[in-house]
GROMACS .gro file of N, CA and C in nm:
model
  264
    1UNK      N    1   0.075  -0.132   0.005
    1UNK     CA    2   0.017  -0.024  -0.028
    1UNK      C    3   0.115   0.140   0.003
    2UNK      N    4   0.251   0.121   0.048
    2UNK     CA    5   0.280   0.200   0.070
    2UNK      C    6   0.389   0.259  -0.033
    3UNK      N    7   0.382   0.135  -0.136
    3UNK     CA    8   0.474   0.154  -0.207
    3UNK      C    9   0.398   0.242  -0.363
    4UNK      N   10   0.194   0.249  -0.316
    4UNK     CA   11   0.162   0.312  -0.408
    4UNK      C   12   0.091   0.477  -0.372
    5UNK      N   13   0.031   0.453  -0.303
    5UNK     CA   14   0.083   0.619  -0.171
    5UNK      C   15   0.136   0.724  -0.206
    6UNK      N   16   0.290   0.673  -0.190
    6UNK     CA   17   0.371   0.817  -0.215
    6UNK      C   18   0.382   0.818  -0.367
    7UNK      N   19   0.374   0.748  -0.435
    7UNK     CA   20   0.420   0.797  -0.552
    7UNK      C   21   0.306   0.864  -0.628
    8UNK      N   22   0.142   0.831  -0.543
    8UNK     CA   23   0.008   0.898  -0.625
    8UNK      C   24   0.048   1.031  -0.566
    9UNK      N   25   0.066   1.084  -0.409
    9UNK     CA   26   0.079   1.155  -0.347
    9UNK      C   27   0.192   1.270  -0.384
   10UNK      N   28   0.286   1.259  -0.456
   10UNK     CA   29   0.372   1.363  -0.555
   10UNK      C   30   0.335   1.371  -0.659
   11UNK      N   31   0.252   1.292  -0.753
   11UNK     CA   32   0.170   1.313  -0.830
   11UNK      C   33   0.091   1.448  -0.820
   12UNK      N   34   0.037   1.378  -0.700
   12UNK     CA   35  -0.087   1.497  -0.694
   12UNK      C   36  -0.054   1.635  -0.649
   13UNK      N   37   0.074   1.681  -0.571
   13UNK     CA   38   0.182   1.768  -0.486
   13UNK      C   39   0.217   1.804  -0.574
   14UNK      N   40   0.269   1.782  -0.745
   14UNK     CA   41   0.332   1.782  -0.853
   14UNK      C   42   0.225   1.896  -0.951
   15UNK      N   43   0.169   1.806  -0.953
   15UNK     CA   44   0.026   1.874  -1.035
   15UNK      C   45  -0.032   2.011  -0.932
   16UNK      N   46  -0.082   2.012  -0.867
   16UNK     CA   47  -0.085   2.144  -0.743
   16UNK      C   48  -0.028   2.260  -0.806
   17UNK      N   49   0.137   2.182  -0.770
   17UNK     CA   50   0.242   2.309  -0.772
   17UNK      C   51   0.212   2.412  -0.874
   18UNK      N   52   0.217   2.293  -1.003
   18UNK     CA   53   0.244   2.315  -1.163
   18UNK      C   54   0.109   2.432  -1.157
   19UNK      N   55   0.011   2.401  -1.150
   19UNK     CA   56  -0.128   2.479  -1.167
   19UNK      C   57  -0.125   2.620  -1.033
   20UNK      N   58  -0.059   2.602  -0.957
   20UNK     CA   59   0.000   2.751  -0.885
   20UNK      C   60   0.057   2.839  -0.942
   21UNK      N   61   0.161   2.744  -1.029
   21UNK     CA   62   0.255   2.892  -1.078
   21UNK      C   63   0.199   2.919  -1.217
   22UNK      N   64   0.142   2.873  -1.304
   22UNK     CA   65   0.081   2.882  -1.401
   22UNK      C   66  -0.009   3.018  -1.348
   23UNK      N   67  -0.069   2.986  -1.245
   23UNK     CA   68  -0.177   3.123  -1.226
   23UNK      C   69  -0.124   3.259  -1.181
   24UNK      N   70  -0.017   3.201  -1.140
   24UNK     CA   71   0.074   3.343  -1.043
   24UNK      C   72   0.111   3.398  -1.141
   25UNK      N   73   0.171   3.337  -1.263
   25UNK     CA   74   0.238   3.386  -1.381
   25UNK      C   75   0.138   3.499  -1.447
   26UNK      N   76  -0.003   3.431  -1.485
   26UNK     CA   77  -0.097   3.483  -1.514
   26UNK      C   78  -0.167   3.647  -1.477
   27UNK      N   79  -0.115   3.599  -1.316
   27UNK     CA   80  -0.170   3.744  -1.210
   27UNK      C   81  -0.089   3.845  -1.277
   28UNK      N   82   0.024   3.837  -1.282
   28UNK     CA   83   0.111   3.945  -1.272
   28UNK      C   84   0.078   4.059  -1.404
   29UNK      N   85   0.026   4.004  -1.499
   29UNK     CA   86  -0.044   4.072  -1.643
   29UNK      C   87  -0.149   4.191  -1.558
   30UNK      N   88  -0.134   4.273  -1.513
   30UNK     CA   89  -0.251   4.350  -1.453
   30UNK      C   90  -0.359   4.502  -1.572
   31UNK      N   91  -0.406   4.491  -1.586
   31UNK     CA   92  -0.498   4.543  -1.620
   31UNK      C   93  -0.610   4.665  -1.600
   32UNK      N   94  -0.551   4.795  -1.623
   32UNK     CA   95  -0.541   4.907  -1.571
   32UNK      C   96  -0.622   4.986  -1.700
   33UNK      N   97  -0.719   5.031  -1.630
   33UNK     CA   98  -0.783   5.138  -1.753
   33UNK      C   99  -0.732   5.262  -1.805
   34UNK      N  100  -0.639   5.281  -1.902
   34UNK     CA  101  -0.587   5.404  -1.956
   34UNK      C  102  -0.644   5.530  -1.962
   35UNK      N  103  -0.592   5.683  -1.922
   35UNK     CA  104  -0.645   5.765  -1.905
   35UNK      C  105  -0.579   5.907  -1.992
   36UNK      N  106  -0.584   6.023  -2.030
   36UNK     CA  107  -0.490   6.112  -2.117
   36UNK      C  108  -0.529   6.247  -2.042
   37UNK      N  109  -0.432   6.323  -2.060
   37UNK     CA  110  -0.417   6.440  -1.962
   37UNK      C  111  -0.499   6.548  -2.070
   38UNK      N  112  -0.609   6.600  -2.051
   38UNK     CA  113  -0.660   6.733  -2.112
   38UNK      C  114  -0.653   6.847  -2.045
   39UNK      N  115  -0.653   6.925  -2.128
   39UNK     CA  116  -0.682   7.067  -2.071
   39UNK      C  117  -0.728   7.157  -2.106
   40UNK      N  118  -0.792   7.192  -2.002
   40UNK     CA  119  -0.948   7.263  -2.036
   40UNK      C  120  -0.927   7.435  -2.021
   41UNK      N  121  -1.002   7.539  -2.090
   41UNK     CA  122  -0.993   7.688  -2.094
   41UNK      C  123  -0.939   7.782  -2.022
   42UNK      N  124  -0.984   7.665  -1.900
   42UNK     CA  125  -0.896   7.766  -1.848
   42UNK      C  126  -0.768   7.745  -1.801
   43UNK      N  127  -0.654   7.652  -1.836
   43UNK     CA  128  -0.549   7.640  -1.870
   43UNK      C  129  -0.551   7.551  -1.697
   44UNK      N  130  -0.621   7.488  -1.679
   44UNK     CA  131  -0.608   7.332  -1.559
   44UNK      C  132  -0.629   7.246  -1.630
   45UNK      N  133  -0.539   7.174  -1.583
   45UNK     CA  134  -0.551   6.999  -1.673
   45UNK      C  135  -0.637   6.892  -1.557
   46UNK      N  136  -0.680   6.772  -1.658
   46UNK     CA  137  -0.778   6.627  -1.639
   46UNK      C  138  -0.701   6.540  -1.669
   47UNK      N  139  -0.731   6.401  -1.556
   47UNK     CA  140  -0.788   6.323  -1.660
   47UNK      C  141  -0.848   6.250  -1.661
   48UNK      N  142  -0.885   6.203  -1.787
   48UNK     CA  143  -1.029   6.172  -1.896
   48UNK      C  144  -1.005   6.057  -1.927
   49UNK      N  145  -1.068   5.964  -1.902
   49UNK     CA  146  -1.074   5.813  -1.879
   49UNK      C  147  -1.073   5.801  -2.074
   50UNK      N  148  -0.987   5.755  -2.131
   50UNK     CA  149  -1.011   5.726  -2.241
   50UNK      C  150  -1.073   5.613  -2.372
   51UNK      N  151  -1.120   5.546  -2.255
   51UNK     CA  152  -1.229   5.438  -2.318
   51UNK      C  153  -1.134   5.333  -2.319
   52UNK      N  154  -0.979   5.282  -2.303
   52UNK     CA  155  -0.901   5.171  -2.322
   52UNK      C  156  -0.859   5.105  -2.231
   53UNK      N  157  -0.845   4.951  -2.205
   53UNK     CA  158  -0.763   4.932  -2.162
   53UNK      C  159  -0.600   4.883  -2.162
   54UNK      N  160  -0.520   4.883  -2.025
   54UNK     CA  161  -0.384   4.893  -2.105
   54UNK      C  162  -0.332   4.798  -1.992
   55UNK      N  163  -0.210   4.777  -1.942
   55UNK     CA  164  -0.158   4.739  -1.877
   55UNK      C  165  -0.004   4.857  -1.817
   56UNK      N  166  -0.050   4.770  -1.671
   56UNK     CA  167   0.074   4.851  -1.580
   56UNK      C  168   0.186   4.737  -1.611
   57UNK      N  169   0.213   4.657  -1.626
   57UNK     CA  170   0.334   4.564  -1.655
   57UNK      C  171   0.439   4.660  -1.750
   58UNK      N  172   0.636   4.709  -1.698
   58UNK     CA  173   0.710   4.776  -1.753
   58UNK      C  174   0.734   4.774  -1.896
   59UNK      N  175   0.665   4.673  -1.987
   59UNK     CA  176   0.743   4.625  -2.072
   59UNK      C  177   0.682   4.582  -2.223
   60UNK      N  178   0.742   4.564  -2.362
   60UNK     CA  179   0.616   4.607  -2.423
   60UNK      C  180   0.593   4.762  -2.495
   61UNK      N  181   0.476   4.746  -2.595
   61UNK     CA  182   0.485   4.913  -2.668
   61UNK      C  183   0.395   4.940  -2.575
   62UNK      N  184   0.393   5.065  -2.603
   62UNK     CA  185   0.331   5.238  -2.534
   62UNK      C  186   0.163   5.185  -2.517
   63UNK      N  187   0.067   5.209  -2.472
   63UNK     CA  188  -0.053   5.161  -2.488
   63UNK      C  189  -0.102   5.336  -2.513
   64UNK      N  190  -0.183   5.330  -2.679
   64UNK     CA  191  -0.165   5.450  -2.768
   64UNK      C  192  -0.319   5.420  -2.825
   65UNK      N  193  -0.409   5.542  -2.833
   65UNK     CA  194  -0.494   5.528  -2.857
   65UNK      C  195  -0.451   5.545  -3.052
   66UNK      N  196  -0.574   5.519  -3.135
   66UNK     CA  197  -0.534   5.556  -3.289
   66UNK      C  198  -0.523   5.657  -3.361
   67UNK      N  199  -0.514   5.792  -3.294
   67UNK     CA  200  -0.446   5.908  -3.301
   67UNK      C  201  -0.317   5.910  -3.271
   68UNK      N  202  -0.263   5.843  -3.167
   68UNK     CA  203  -0.156   5.856  -3.138
   68UNK      C  204  -0.098   5.863  -3.033
   69UNK      N  205  -0.219   5.925  -2.925
   69UNK     CA  206  -0.241   6.002  -2.789
   69UNK      C  207  -0.212   5.845  -2.697
   70UNK      N  208  -0.072   5.842  -2.634
   70UNK     CA  209  -0.069   5.774  -2.530
   70UNK      C  210  -0.103   5.733  -2.328
   71UNK      N  211  -0.127   5.667  -2.328
   71UNK     CA  212  -0.169   5.646  -2.212
   71UNK      C  213  -0.184   5.638  -2.137
   72UNK      N  214  -0.191   5.741  -2.017
   72UNK     CA  215  -0.140   5.648  -1.867
   72UNK      C  216  -0.205   5.650  -1.734
   73UNK      N  217  -0.079   5.649  -1.663
   73UNK     CA  218  -0.248   5.554  -1.542
   73UNK      C  219  -0.296   5.664  -1.469
   74UNK      N  220  -0.384   5.686  -1.416
   74UNK     CA  221  -0.445   5.782  -1.363
   74UNK      C  222  -0.419   5.770  -1.143
   75UNK      N  223  -0.357   5.909  -1.140
   75UNK     CA  224  -0.270   5.922  -0.975
   75UNK      C  225  -0.361   5.997  -0.939
   76UNK      N  226  -0.461   6.084  -0.985
   76UNK     CA  227  -0.552   6.176  -0.935
   76UNK      C  228  -0.651   6.242  -0.994
   77UNK      N  229  -0.788   6.288  -0.982
   77UNK     CA  230  -0.819   6.325  -1.092
   77UNK      C  231  -0.762   6.462  -1.183
   78UNK      N  232  -0.632   6.546  -1.112
   78UNK     CA  233  -0.590   6.623  -1.221
   78UNK      C  234  -0.451   6.556  -1.205
   79UNK      N  235  -0.435   6.497  -1.272
   79UNK     CA  236  -0.301   6.421  -1.287
   79UNK      C  237  -0.273   6.291  -1.319
   80UNK      N  238  -0.208   6.255  -1.449
   80UNK     CA  239  -0.251   6.116  -1.441
   80UNK      C  240  -0.064   6.128  -1.478
   81UNK      N  241   0.018   5.967  -1.441
   81UNK     CA  242   0.125   5.960  -1.484
   81UNK      C  243   0.147   5.782  -1.513
   82UNK      N  244   0.255   5.753  -1.519
   82UNK     CA  245   0.371   5.647  -1.566
   82UNK      C  246   0.240   5.610  -1.720
   83UNK      N  247   0.334   5.650  -1.765
   83UNK     CA  248   0.299   5.560  -1.955
   83UNK      C  249   0.287   5.397  -1.924
   84UNK      N  250   0.134   5.373  -1.986
   84UNK     CA  251   0.066   5.218  -1.957
   84UNK      C  252   0.134   5.201  -2.088
   85UNK      N  253   0.128   5.020  -2.067
   85UNK     CA  254   0.163   4.926  -2.203
   85UNK      C  255   0.025   4.821  -2.264
   86UNK      N  256   0.036   4.798  -2.379
   86UNK     CA  257  -0.041   4.683  -2.429
   86UNK      C  258  -0.056   4.579  -2.347
   87UNK      N  259  -0.176   4.569  -2.429
   87UNK     CA  260  -0.174   4.411  -2.304
   87UNK      C  261  -0.139   4.320  -2.429
   88UNK      N  262  -0.053   4.250  -2.368
   88UNK     CA  263  -0.010   4.110  -2.455
   88UNK      C  264  -0.094   4.011  -2.514
   0.00000   0.00000   0.00000
């Protein structure tokens, strides 16, 4: 009985570890909404939602709209910073 139980336990443990590692790698791709800075008629800036999701992982091409506007992460209502990247 011990000769069968130990190898079966190792297979189950290995499968669980592989699944957990795969899930951990998937969660590192953080999806965040993209924002752009817009200046109003008073000269004040606002951080406006662009309607496109991007990634905050700093690798890959820069996330941008069709017109070339680069999208950033919203820090506050009046400030955007940290260029976002395209979702792989």
